Short mmCIF file of C-alpha atoms in Angstrom, two decimals:
data_model
loop_
_atom_site.label_atom_id
_atom_site.label_comp_id
_atom_site.label_asym_id
_atom_site.label_seq_id
_atom_site.Cartn_x
_atom_site.Cartn_y
_atom_site.Cartn_z
CA MET A 1 0.20 -0.03 0.28
CA GLY A 2 2.79 2.66 0.96
CA VAL A 3 4.72 1.69 -2.50
CA ILE A 4 1.38 2.51 -4.20
CA THR A 5 0.68 5.69 -2.50
CA ILE A 6 4.00 6.84 -3.21
CA LEU A 7 4.00 6.08 -6.79
CA SER A 8 0.58 8.08 -6.70
CA ASP A 9 2.02 11.12 -5.16
CA SER A 10 5.22 11.10 -7.22
CA LYS A 11 2.76 10.76 -10.50
CA SER A 12 0.55 14.15 -8.95
CA LEU A 13 3.63 15.76 -8.49
CA LEU A 14 5.17 15.23 -11.93
CA LEU A 15 1.62 15.89 -13.44
CA ALA A 16 1.47 19.33 -11.24
CA SER A 17 5.22 20.27 -12.17
CA SER A 18 4.20 19.39 -16.03
CA THR A 19 1.18 21.63 -15.83
CA TRP A 20 3.35 24.60 -14.30
CA LEU A 21 6.03 24.06 -17.10
CA LEU A 22 3.41 23.99 -19.82
CA LEU A 23 1.74 27.29 -18.24
CA LEU A 24 5.21 28.91 -17.99
CA SER A 25 6.31 28.03 -21.93
CA THR A 26 2.81 29.58 -22.97
CA CYS A 27 3.38 32.59 -21.05
CA VAL A 28 6.97 32.70 -22.83
CA LEU A 29 5.92 32.08 -25.78
CA ALA A 30 2.86 34.52 -25.54
CA LEU A 31 5.45 37.13 -24.71
CA MET A 32 7.66 36.33 -27.57
CA VAL A 33 4.87 36.32 -30.00
CA TYR A 34 3.75 39.72 -28.39
CA PHE A 35 7.19 41.21 -28.95
CA VAL A 36 7.70 39.95 -32.32
CA SER A 37 4.49 41.33 -33.87
CA HIS A 38 4.76 44.49 -32.07
CA SER A 39 8.59 44.88 -33.22
CA ILE A 40 7.19 44.24 -36.93
CA TYR A 41 4.26 46.58 -36.54
CA ASN A 42 6.90 49.67 -35.37
CA LEU A 43 9.31 48.45 -37.87
CA TYR A 44 6.71 48.28 -41.15
CA LEU A 45 3.01 49.42 -40.04
CA HIS A 46 3.37 52.20 -37.55
CA PRO A 47 2.57 55.77 -38.94
CA LEU A 48 6.20 56.41 -38.41
CA ALA A 49 7.55 53.81 -40.33
CA ALA A 50 8.76 55.87 -43.37
CA PHE A 51 11.22 57.89 -40.86
CA PRO A 52 14.69 56.58 -40.88
CA GLY A 53 16.23 55.29 -37.24
CA PRO A 54 17.93 52.42 -36.17
CA TRP A 55 15.89 49.41 -35.73
CA TYR A 56 16.86 48.53 -32.31
CA ALA A 57 15.65 51.90 -31.35
CA VAL A 58 12.34 51.56 -33.49
CA ILE A 59 10.92 48.60 -32.11
CA SER A 60 10.81 49.53 -28.54
CA ASN A 61 11.26 52.81 -26.17
CA VAL A 62 14.34 50.71 -24.37
CA PHE A 63 16.93 52.13 -26.51
CA PHE A 64 16.13 55.54 -26.03
CA SER A 65 15.84 54.96 -22.04
CA ARG A 66 18.89 53.50 -21.73
CA THR A 67 20.60 56.13 -23.70
CA LEU A 68 19.02 58.78 -21.48
CA VAL A 69 20.24 57.63 -18.33
CA GLY A 70 23.73 56.18 -19.83
CA GLY A 71 25.28 59.64 -20.01
CA LYS A 72 26.53 59.36 -23.71
CA SER A 73 23.01 60.37 -25.13
CA VAL A 74 24.28 63.46 -26.45
CA LYS A 75 27.01 62.03 -28.78
CA ILE A 76 24.67 59.18 -29.54
CA ILE A 77 22.10 60.94 -30.66
CA ARG A 78 24.21 63.29 -32.90
CA ASP A 79 25.94 60.15 -34.50
CA LEU A 80 22.65 59.24 -35.61
CA HIS A 81 21.71 62.44 -37.18
CA GLU A 82 24.96 62.31 -39.13
CA LYS A 83 23.97 58.72 -40.12
CA TYR A 84 20.31 59.15 -40.95
CA GLY A 85 19.98 63.06 -41.70
CA GLU A 86 18.21 65.78 -40.33
CA VAL A 87 15.13 63.62 -38.83
CA VAL A 88 15.85 60.40 -36.91
CA ARG A 89 13.46 58.18 -35.07
CA LEU A 90 14.67 57.47 -32.02
CA ALA A 91 11.89 55.62 -30.68
CA PRO A 92 8.40 53.93 -31.72
CA ASP A 93 6.58 57.39 -31.45
CA GLU A 94 9.36 59.81 -31.19
CA LEU A 95 11.24 61.81 -33.84
CA SER A 96 14.46 63.93 -33.55
CA PHE A 97 15.31 66.83 -35.84
CA SER A 98 18.18 68.80 -36.04
CA SER A 99 17.41 71.33 -38.83
CA ALA A 100 17.18 75.06 -38.09
CA ALA A 101 13.46 75.45 -39.60
CA ALA A 102 12.17 72.65 -36.98
CA TRP A 103 13.06 75.17 -34.05
CA LYS A 104 10.17 77.65 -35.50
CA ASP A 105 7.45 74.84 -36.49
CA ILE A 106 7.91 72.89 -32.96
CA TYR A 107 8.32 75.71 -30.29
CA THR A 108 6.55 78.95 -31.56
CA GLN A 109 2.95 79.78 -32.04
CA ARG A 110 1.56 78.54 -35.39
CA LYS A 111 -0.50 80.60 -37.62
CA SER A 112 -3.19 77.45 -37.73
CA GLY A 113 -3.46 77.98 -33.78
CA ASN A 114 -2.31 74.01 -33.49
CA GLN A 115 0.13 73.93 -30.48
CA PHE A 116 2.74 71.70 -29.79
CA LEU A 117 2.06 70.89 -26.11
CA LYS A 118 4.73 69.59 -23.83
CA ASP A 119 5.14 65.74 -23.69
CA GLU A 120 4.37 64.34 -20.43
CA LYS A 121 6.85 61.29 -20.54
CA PHE A 122 9.68 64.09 -20.03
CA TYR A 123 7.78 66.79 -17.90
CA ILE A 124 5.61 64.33 -15.82
CA THR A 125 4.57 65.84 -12.74
CA ASN A 126 3.62 63.66 -9.60
CA ASN A 127 3.75 64.03 -5.97
CA THR A 128 6.54 61.36 -5.77
CA VAL A 129 9.10 62.94 -8.17
CA ARG A 130 8.13 66.62 -8.90
CA ALA A 131 5.24 69.19 -8.87
CA PRO A 132 4.11 71.44 -11.73
CA HIS A 133 6.10 74.68 -12.17
CA LEU A 134 6.71 77.21 -14.78
CA VAL A 135 9.43 74.79 -16.32
CA ASN A 136 7.34 71.74 -16.58
CA MET A 137 3.79 73.21 -16.60
CA SER A 138 2.11 71.48 -19.56
CA ASP A 139 -0.99 73.35 -19.28
CA PRO A 140 -0.64 76.30 -21.54
CA VAL A 141 -3.38 78.48 -20.09
CA LYS A 142 -2.14 78.16 -16.67
CA HIS A 143 1.74 78.30 -18.00
CA ALA A 144 0.64 81.84 -19.36
CA GLN A 145 -0.83 82.72 -16.08
CA ALA A 146 2.02 82.02 -14.09
CA LYS A 147 4.49 83.52 -16.43
CA LYS A 148 2.77 86.98 -16.71
CA ILE A 149 3.08 87.42 -12.87
CA MET A 150 6.84 85.92 -12.79
CA SER A 151 7.66 88.15 -15.98
CA HIS A 152 7.53 91.06 -13.74
CA ALA A 153 10.57 90.01 -11.78
CA PHE A 154 12.66 90.30 -15.09
CA SER A 155 11.14 93.76 -16.64
CA PRO A 156 13.61 96.76 -17.26
CA LYS A 157 13.19 97.99 -13.98
CA SER A 158 13.74 94.84 -12.05
CA LEU A 159 16.62 94.17 -14.30
CA SER A 160 18.15 97.62 -13.22
CA GLU A 161 17.76 96.87 -9.49
CA GLN A 162 19.40 93.30 -10.06
CA GLU A 163 22.49 94.66 -11.83
CA ASP A 164 23.57 96.27 -8.53
CA ILE A 165 23.21 92.70 -6.93
CA VAL A 166 25.00 91.23 -9.65
CA ARG A 167 28.04 93.98 -9.67
CA LYS A 168 28.46 93.49 -5.71
CA TYR A 169 28.70 89.66 -5.85
CA ALA A 170 31.11 89.97 -8.67
CA ASP A 171 33.28 92.44 -7.24
CA MET A 172 33.01 90.06 -4.12
CA PHE A 173 34.03 86.72 -6.43
CA MET A 174 36.99 88.82 -8.14
CA VAL A 175 38.54 89.09 -4.38
CA ALA A 176 37.95 85.66 -3.99
CA ILE A 177 39.42 84.37 -7.26
CA LYS A 178 42.46 86.40 -6.21
CA GLU A 179 42.91 85.03 -2.74
CA GLU A 180 42.51 81.32 -3.67
CA SER A 181 44.75 81.55 -6.65
CA ASP A 182 47.31 82.95 -4.99
CA LYS A 183 47.50 79.42 -2.95
CA GLY A 184 47.82 77.62 -6.22
CA PRO A 185 45.67 76.28 -9.29
CA ILE A 186 41.70 76.34 -8.75
CA ASP A 187 38.90 74.33 -9.96
CA LEU A 188 36.99 77.25 -11.66
CA ASN A 189 33.94 74.87 -11.88
CA ASP A 190 33.39 75.27 -8.44
CA CYS A 191 34.15 78.89 -8.32
CA TYR A 192 31.69 79.45 -10.72
CA ASN A 193 29.21 77.49 -8.65
CA TRP A 194 29.74 79.94 -6.00
CA ILE A 195 29.00 83.21 -7.89
CA THR A 196 25.96 82.01 -9.59
CA PHE A 197 24.20 80.42 -6.71
CA ASP A 198 24.98 83.18 -4.61
CA ILE A 199 23.58 85.68 -6.76
CA LEU A 200 20.44 83.81 -7.54
CA GLY A 201 20.03 83.12 -3.72
CA GLU A 202 20.11 87.04 -3.24
CA LEU A 203 17.89 87.40 -5.95
CA ALA A 204 15.53 84.77 -5.01
CA PHE A 205 15.39 84.48 -1.28
CA SER A 206 17.25 87.81 -0.53
CA GLU A 207 20.10 86.02 1.48
CA PRO A 208 22.69 84.06 -0.63
CA PHE A 209 24.04 81.07 -0.02
CA GLY A 210 27.20 81.72 1.63
CA SER A 211 29.23 80.02 -0.98
CA LEU A 212 31.66 83.01 -1.66
CA GLU A 213 32.20 83.82 1.89
CA ALA A 214 32.97 80.01 2.73
CA ARG A 215 34.69 79.30 -0.46
CA LYS A 216 33.03 76.15 -0.49
CA THR A 217 29.93 74.90 -2.37
CA HIS A 218 26.95 74.94 -0.48
CA PRO A 219 25.26 71.35 -0.06
CA TRP A 220 22.08 72.80 -1.98
CA VAL A 221 24.25 72.89 -4.96
CA ALA A 222 26.12 69.74 -4.37
CA THR A 223 22.50 68.00 -4.85
CA THR A 224 21.59 69.82 -7.98
CA LEU A 225 22.82 67.13 -10.42
CA ASN A 226 21.09 64.57 -8.05
CA MET A 227 17.81 65.98 -8.74
CA VAL A 228 18.36 66.40 -12.25
CA THR A 229 19.70 62.83 -12.78
CA PHE A 230 16.59 61.44 -10.70
CA VAL A 231 14.42 63.67 -13.42
CA ALA A 232 16.23 61.60 -16.05
CA TYR A 233 15.64 58.36 -14.56
CA ASN A 234 12.14 59.01 -14.10
CA SER A 235 11.44 60.06 -17.75
CA ALA A 236 13.72 56.69 -19.07
CA ILE A 237 11.13 54.72 -17.02
CA TYR A 238 7.98 56.63 -17.85
CA ARG A 239 9.20 55.97 -21.56
CA ILE A 240 9.21 52.29 -20.86
CA SER A 241 5.88 52.01 -18.55
CA PRO A 242 4.21 54.49 -16.56
CA LYS A 243 3.55 52.12 -14.24
CA LEU A 244 6.82 51.43 -13.26
CA THR A 245 7.38 54.82 -12.11
CA LYS A 246 5.69 53.86 -8.63
CA SER A 247 8.67 51.71 -8.33
CA LEU A 248 11.11 54.43 -9.05
CA LEU A 249 13.62 54.18 -6.14
CA TYR A 250 13.98 50.74 -7.12
CA PHE A 251 15.98 51.58 -10.52
CA VAL A 252 17.76 54.68 -9.29
CA PRO A 253 21.18 54.45 -7.46
CA LYS A 254 20.77 55.19 -3.75
CA SER A 255 23.15 58.12 -3.88
CA VAL A 256 20.83 59.67 -6.35
CA ALA A 257 17.82 59.08 -4.36
CA LYS A 258 19.33 60.41 -1.47
CA GLY A 259 20.81 63.59 -2.72
CA ARG A 260 17.38 64.41 -4.55
CA MET A 261 15.52 64.01 -1.19
CA ASN A 262 18.07 66.44 0.21
CA HIS A 263 17.48 69.04 -2.44
CA VAL A 264 13.64 68.78 -2.24
CA LEU A 265 13.79 69.19 1.64
CA GLN A 266 16.17 72.00 1.55
CA SER A 267 14.31 73.55 -1.39
CA LYS A 268 11.01 73.64 0.85
CA ALA A 269 12.94 74.64 3.82
CA LYS A 270 14.76 77.50 1.92
CA ILE A 271 11.02 79.13 0.30
CA LEU A 272 9.24 78.77 3.84
CA ALA A 273 11.74 80.30 5.46
CA ARG A 274 11.55 83.17 3.17
CA LEU A 275 8.04 83.30 3.27
CA ASP A 276 7.92 83.42 7.16
CA ARG A 277 10.45 86.56 6.68
CA LYS A 278 7.80 88.95 5.37
CA THR A 279 10.10 91.35 3.81
CA GLU A 280 9.15 94.33 1.48
CA LYS A 281 11.93 93.54 -0.89
CA LYS A 282 10.84 92.53 -4.04
CA ASP A 283 12.71 89.25 -4.62
CA PHE A 284 11.98 86.17 -7.06
CA SER A 285 9.95 84.82 -4.29
CA SER A 286 7.63 87.83 -3.77
CA TYR A 287 6.36 86.74 -7.35
CA ILE A 288 6.10 83.33 -6.46
CA PHE A 289 4.05 84.17 -3.40
CA GLN A 290 2.02 86.14 -5.78
CA VAL A 291 1.50 82.97 -8.20
CA ARG A 292 0.54 80.95 -5.31
CA GLU A 293 -2.03 83.52 -4.31
CA GLU A 294 -3.63 83.71 -7.57
CA MET A 295 -3.28 79.65 -8.48
CA GLY A 296 -3.49 78.27 -4.87
CA LEU A 297 -0.03 76.52 -4.87
CA THR A 298 0.65 73.91 -2.30
CA ASP A 299 3.92 74.17 -0.07
CA TRP A 300 5.04 71.29 -2.28
CA GLU A 301 4.54 73.23 -5.58
CA LEU A 302 5.82 76.49 -4.07
CA SER A 303 9.04 75.12 -3.35
CA ALA A 304 9.12 73.41 -7.16
CA TYR A 305 9.05 76.95 -8.45
CA SER A 306 11.93 78.46 -6.11
CA ASN A 307 14.22 75.37 -7.27
CA SER A 308 13.30 75.43 -10.87
CA LEU A 309 14.34 78.97 -10.81
CA ILE A 310 17.35 78.21 -9.05
CA ILE A 311 18.95 75.43 -11.31
CA ALA A 312 17.60 77.27 -14.38
CA GLY A 313 19.33 80.68 -13.43
CA SER A 314 22.43 79.36 -11.77
CA GLU A 315 23.59 75.89 -12.77
CA THR A 316 23.19 77.10 -16.43
CA SER A 317 25.16 80.37 -15.87
CA ALA A 318 27.96 78.20 -14.13
CA THR A 319 28.03 75.55 -17.22
CA THR A 320 28.54 78.47 -20.00
CA LEU A 321 31.20 80.36 -17.64
CA SER A 322 32.99 77.09 -17.43
CA ALA A 323 32.89 76.04 -21.16
CA LEU A 324 33.88 79.65 -22.16
CA THR A 325 36.55 79.40 -19.72
CA HIS A 326 37.69 76.36 -21.33
CA TRP A 327 37.32 77.31 -24.96
CA LEU A 328 39.03 80.56 -24.75
CA CYS A 329 42.47 78.73 -23.13
CA LYS A 330 42.09 76.06 -25.86
CA THR A 331 41.85 78.94 -28.51
CA PRO A 332 44.58 81.44 -27.54
CA LEU A 333 43.83 83.89 -30.64
CA VAL A 334 40.29 83.98 -29.73
CA TYR A 335 41.53 84.73 -25.86
CA SER A 336 44.11 87.29 -26.97
CA LYS A 337 41.51 89.08 -28.99
CA LEU A 338 39.12 89.19 -26.31
CA LYS A 339 41.86 90.44 -23.89
CA ASP A 340 42.78 93.40 -26.38
CA GLU A 341 38.86 94.30 -26.80
CA VAL A 342 38.22 94.30 -23.10
CA ARG A 343 41.32 95.88 -21.81
CA SER A 344 41.51 98.64 -24.00
CA ARG A 345 37.96 99.90 -23.06
CA PHE A 346 38.53 100.20 -19.23
CA GLU A 347 40.81 101.48 -16.92
CA SER A 348 39.27 99.81 -13.74
CA SER A 349 37.07 96.99 -12.88
CA SER A 350 34.49 99.47 -11.51
CA GLU A 351 33.61 100.54 -14.87
CA ILE A 352 32.27 97.48 -16.31
CA THR A 353 28.37 97.36 -16.32
CA SER A 354 26.34 95.06 -18.26
CA GLN A 355 25.93 98.21 -20.66
CA SER A 356 29.37 99.25 -21.10
CA ALA A 357 30.26 95.85 -21.67
CA THR A 358 28.64 95.34 -24.81
CA PHE A 359 31.16 94.83 -27.04
CA PRO A 360 31.00 93.17 -30.44
CA TYR A 361 33.49 90.47 -29.86
CA LEU A 362 32.44 89.48 -26.47
CA THR A 363 29.01 89.16 -27.44
CA ALA A 364 30.01 87.04 -30.33
CA VAL A 365 32.17 84.79 -28.02
CA ILE A 366 29.16 84.23 -25.55
CA HIS A 367 27.07 83.66 -28.70
CA GLU A 368 29.66 81.00 -29.84
CA THR A 369 29.95 79.46 -26.12
CA LEU A 370 26.21 79.24 -25.92
CA ARG A 371 26.31 77.36 -29.57
CA ILE A 372 29.04 74.86 -29.07
CA PHE A 373 28.59 73.79 -25.73
CA PRO A 374 24.72 74.64 -25.07
CA PRO A 375 24.13 74.30 -21.03
CA PHE A 376 20.71 72.03 -21.78
CA PRO A 377 22.10 69.98 -24.92
CA PHE A 378 18.60 68.41 -25.50
CA GLY A 379 15.54 69.82 -27.16
CA PRO A 380 12.60 69.87 -24.91
CA PRO A 381 10.13 67.27 -26.25
CA ARG A 382 6.71 68.25 -27.70
CA ILE A 383 3.71 66.52 -29.01
CA THR A 384 2.32 67.17 -32.33
CA PRO A 385 -1.73 68.18 -32.34
CA LEU A 386 -4.66 66.69 -33.47
CA GLY A 387 -4.41 66.32 -37.20
CA GLY A 388 -0.83 66.28 -37.35
CA GLU A 389 1.42 68.97 -38.55
CA THR A 390 4.22 70.09 -40.40
CA VAL A 391 7.55 70.18 -39.34
CA ALA A 392 10.70 71.44 -41.47
CA GLY A 393 8.77 70.37 -44.44
CA VAL A 394 7.99 66.94 -43.36
CA PHE A 395 4.34 65.97 -42.18
CA VAL A 396 4.25 64.34 -38.78
CA PRO A 397 1.13 62.18 -37.46
CA GLU A 398 -0.48 63.28 -34.81
CA GLY A 399 0.33 62.12 -31.07
CA THR A 400 4.12 61.86 -32.08
CA THR A 401 6.78 63.37 -29.81
CA VAL A 402 8.97 65.79 -31.45
CA SER A 403 12.12 67.45 -30.47
CA VAL A 404 15.10 69.89 -31.93
CA HIS A 405 18.24 67.72 -30.52
CA MET A 406 19.87 71.29 -29.50
CA TRP A 407 23.30 69.39 -29.48
CA SER A 408 22.96 68.09 -32.83
CA SER A 409 21.50 71.46 -34.16
CA THR A 410 24.08 73.41 -33.12
CA ARG A 411 26.79 71.11 -34.58
CA ASN A 412 24.81 70.58 -37.90
CA PRO A 413 27.07 71.51 -40.75
CA LYS A 414 24.13 72.27 -42.56
CA ASN A 415 23.19 75.08 -40.08
CA PHE A 416 27.19 76.15 -39.16
CA LYS A 417 30.32 75.86 -41.18
CA ASP A 418 32.86 73.84 -39.29
CA PRO A 419 30.52 73.33 -36.42
CA ASP A 420 32.93 71.80 -34.05
CA ALA A 421 35.48 75.10 -34.34
CA PHE A 422 35.26 77.33 -31.77
CA ARG A 423 34.81 80.67 -34.09
CA PRO A 424 33.39 83.87 -32.52
CA GLU A 425 34.06 85.58 -35.74
CA ARG A 426 31.23 83.67 -37.42
CA TRP A 427 28.52 85.99 -35.53
CA LEU A 428 30.37 89.14 -36.77
CA ASP A 429 30.64 88.43 -40.60
CA PRO A 430 28.10 89.99 -42.67
CA ASN A 431 28.75 87.62 -45.49
CA SER A 432 28.40 84.32 -43.09
CA THR A 433 26.46 81.45 -44.59
CA ASP A 434 25.55 80.40 -40.99
CA ASP A 435 22.30 79.69 -40.11
CA PHE A 436 22.16 81.16 -36.63
CA SER A 437 18.26 80.34 -36.06
CA GLY A 438 19.69 76.60 -35.72
CA SER A 439 21.25 77.71 -31.87
CA ASN A 440 18.47 78.49 -29.51
CA PRO A 441 20.18 78.29 -26.15
CA PHE A 442 17.32 80.06 -24.09
CA LEU A 443 14.67 78.25 -26.57
CA LEU A 444 12.40 80.52 -28.31
CA GLY A 445 8.51 81.19 -28.54
CA PRO A 446 6.17 81.38 -25.43
CA ARG A 447 8.34 78.61 -23.42
CA ALA A 448 11.46 80.74 -24.21
CA CYS A 449 13.81 81.03 -21.06
CA ILE A 450 12.26 84.42 -19.01
CA GLY A 451 15.62 85.01 -17.37
CA GLN A 452 17.46 85.24 -20.53
CA ASN A 453 18.10 88.89 -20.16
CA MET A 454 19.25 88.40 -16.81
CA ALA A 455 21.69 85.58 -17.91
CA TRP A 456 23.27 87.85 -20.78
CA MET A 457 23.56 90.66 -18.03
CA GLU A 458 25.45 88.39 -15.48
CA LEU A 459 27.73 86.87 -18.20
CA ARG A 460 28.77 90.26 -19.71
CA ILE A 461 29.73 91.39 -16.39
CA LEU A 462 31.67 88.57 -14.75
CA ILE A 463 33.48 87.63 -17.98
CA ALA A 464 34.44 90.89 -19.03
CA LYS A 465 35.76 91.52 -15.36
CA MET A 466 37.47 88.16 -15.21
CA VAL A 467 39.22 89.15 -18.69
CA PHE A 468 40.23 92.58 -17.32
CA LEU A 469 41.56 91.58 -14.14
CA PHE A 470 43.28 88.19 -14.50
CA ASP A 471 45.11 86.20 -16.90
CA PHE A 472 44.20 82.28 -16.60
CA GLU A 473 45.65 78.93 -18.02
CA THR A 474 43.49 75.93 -17.72
CA PHE A 475 45.88 72.60 -17.39
CA ASP A 476 43.53 70.23 -19.56
CA LYS A 477 43.14 71.27 -23.40
CA GLU A 478 42.50 67.72 -24.64
CA THR A 479 39.21 66.79 -23.12
CA ASP A 480 36.38 67.38 -25.86
CA TRP A 481 33.84 69.18 -24.04
CA GLY A 482 30.73 67.27 -25.57
CA ASN A 483 31.98 64.20 -27.00
CA ASP A 484 34.16 63.46 -23.86
CA VAL A 485 31.45 64.62 -21.28
CA ASP A 486 28.81 62.81 -19.99
CA SER A 487 25.42 64.22 -19.66
CA LEU A 488 22.18 63.54 -17.76
CA LEU A 489 19.76 66.50 -18.86
CA LEU A 490 22.99 68.55 -17.65
CA TRP A 491 26.45 68.23 -18.14
CA GLN A 492 28.49 66.28 -15.46
CA LYS A 493 31.51 68.66 -16.21
CA PRO A 494 34.91 67.72 -15.50
CA LYS A 495 37.17 69.54 -13.51
CA LEU A 496 38.43 73.01 -14.61
CA MET A 497 41.91 73.13 -12.89
CA THR A 498 43.31 76.41 -13.69
CA GLU A 499 46.33 78.79 -13.37
CA VAL A 500 44.87 82.23 -12.25
CA THR A 501 47.48 85.38 -12.38
CA ALA A 502 46.12 88.54 -11.13
CA ARG A 503 46.81 91.61 -13.32
CA ASN A 504 48.21 94.93 -11.64
CA VAL A 505 45.04 96.58 -12.20
CA SER A 506 42.12 97.51 -9.98
#
């Protein structure tokens, strides 16, 4: 009897195992059939099937998602444009453009009235990642309402008041550079972060972050890249499956997640502390509080507004200053010409203002820096409206994610001759064949950077004072800023170790 029972149990177990194995095999086969059929559809039957692109990008979102968080997406996408042309299919439902004409078609108001709205895959806002604010808000009506209020912070009157603050901190910065460089070579990347974040701290919260005084980077600054990297992971995972974003922390490196949370908490604490001070001074926060009253912002949304302004107005300026320094030292003739222009106009650095520093060559150098190393090298994605629209002479079906890849556009030889060469003269040549509409570092249209005039003021003053007061020489001239520098939405800049020598001027 016992033997019969054992045999019976073994038979039952074998039958159960066979059933599970059959079920598992069926599931695997079903998934394979789904993947193959889905891939065939995306390759040959999809509305975007006629657009060129690598097959491995076309069949699913996995390739582009991995590219976003791999750090090399800037170079990869440019390489794809060089291979396939000015429009490339990067994912099943996504097209990237590099032509100058595409900028206007995608980002400005169209005569037809159709709008290319922001793509939620990139601008997704939720309580676990980020709240809606001026930069990521997709609703055009709410965006226009918020922008109208915030625009007062960047009016001509406000800019005049802000210049006094910028000049004060610029002079403090020059003292810091002199004292630190007397000790030996310095990393100008860190130094530029000191000044840009302190200026924005004063303009946004009526108090600096204290970086210039402490001569070290504020903890909030140190977590900025963590915050942006977290957003990149969120966008990448959302592209594969929106449901996976609920488990986002399982995919993000722990150091990034921790840095992002610290950044969020510091942002909230900073804006709420400013709210409690109730000063009459008109800073950026006072306008954010007005947005809060008129649009009913939560504390979370309030901190998101201030956080976005700080990142957009400081990290990008610091990146431009670093890139400009790198390219000046890498192209001695350009540096020499800029020194001659600046130093021949002033007898003292106190004479340098945003108005007095509007020299042609200095302006061209800034333009060329923003072209060859745009602080934000990607193009903000948009969705084509109902009925589809024409972009750069090509009809694009409705519901397609489209963007102009900033880096590919500014390095496109059809837009700029010798695109990899740092040649400020191109911006001064009346006979130039370059298409300057291919470079839009501040974007254009209703979503253009609201603070670009302030950025230009800051750059003119800081660059003119640096060139007037110091000679500088970077150690690393071999690194190709772009192909050799990683980017996760923002650049992961290498160190900029520099020998700085003060001139005998004041």
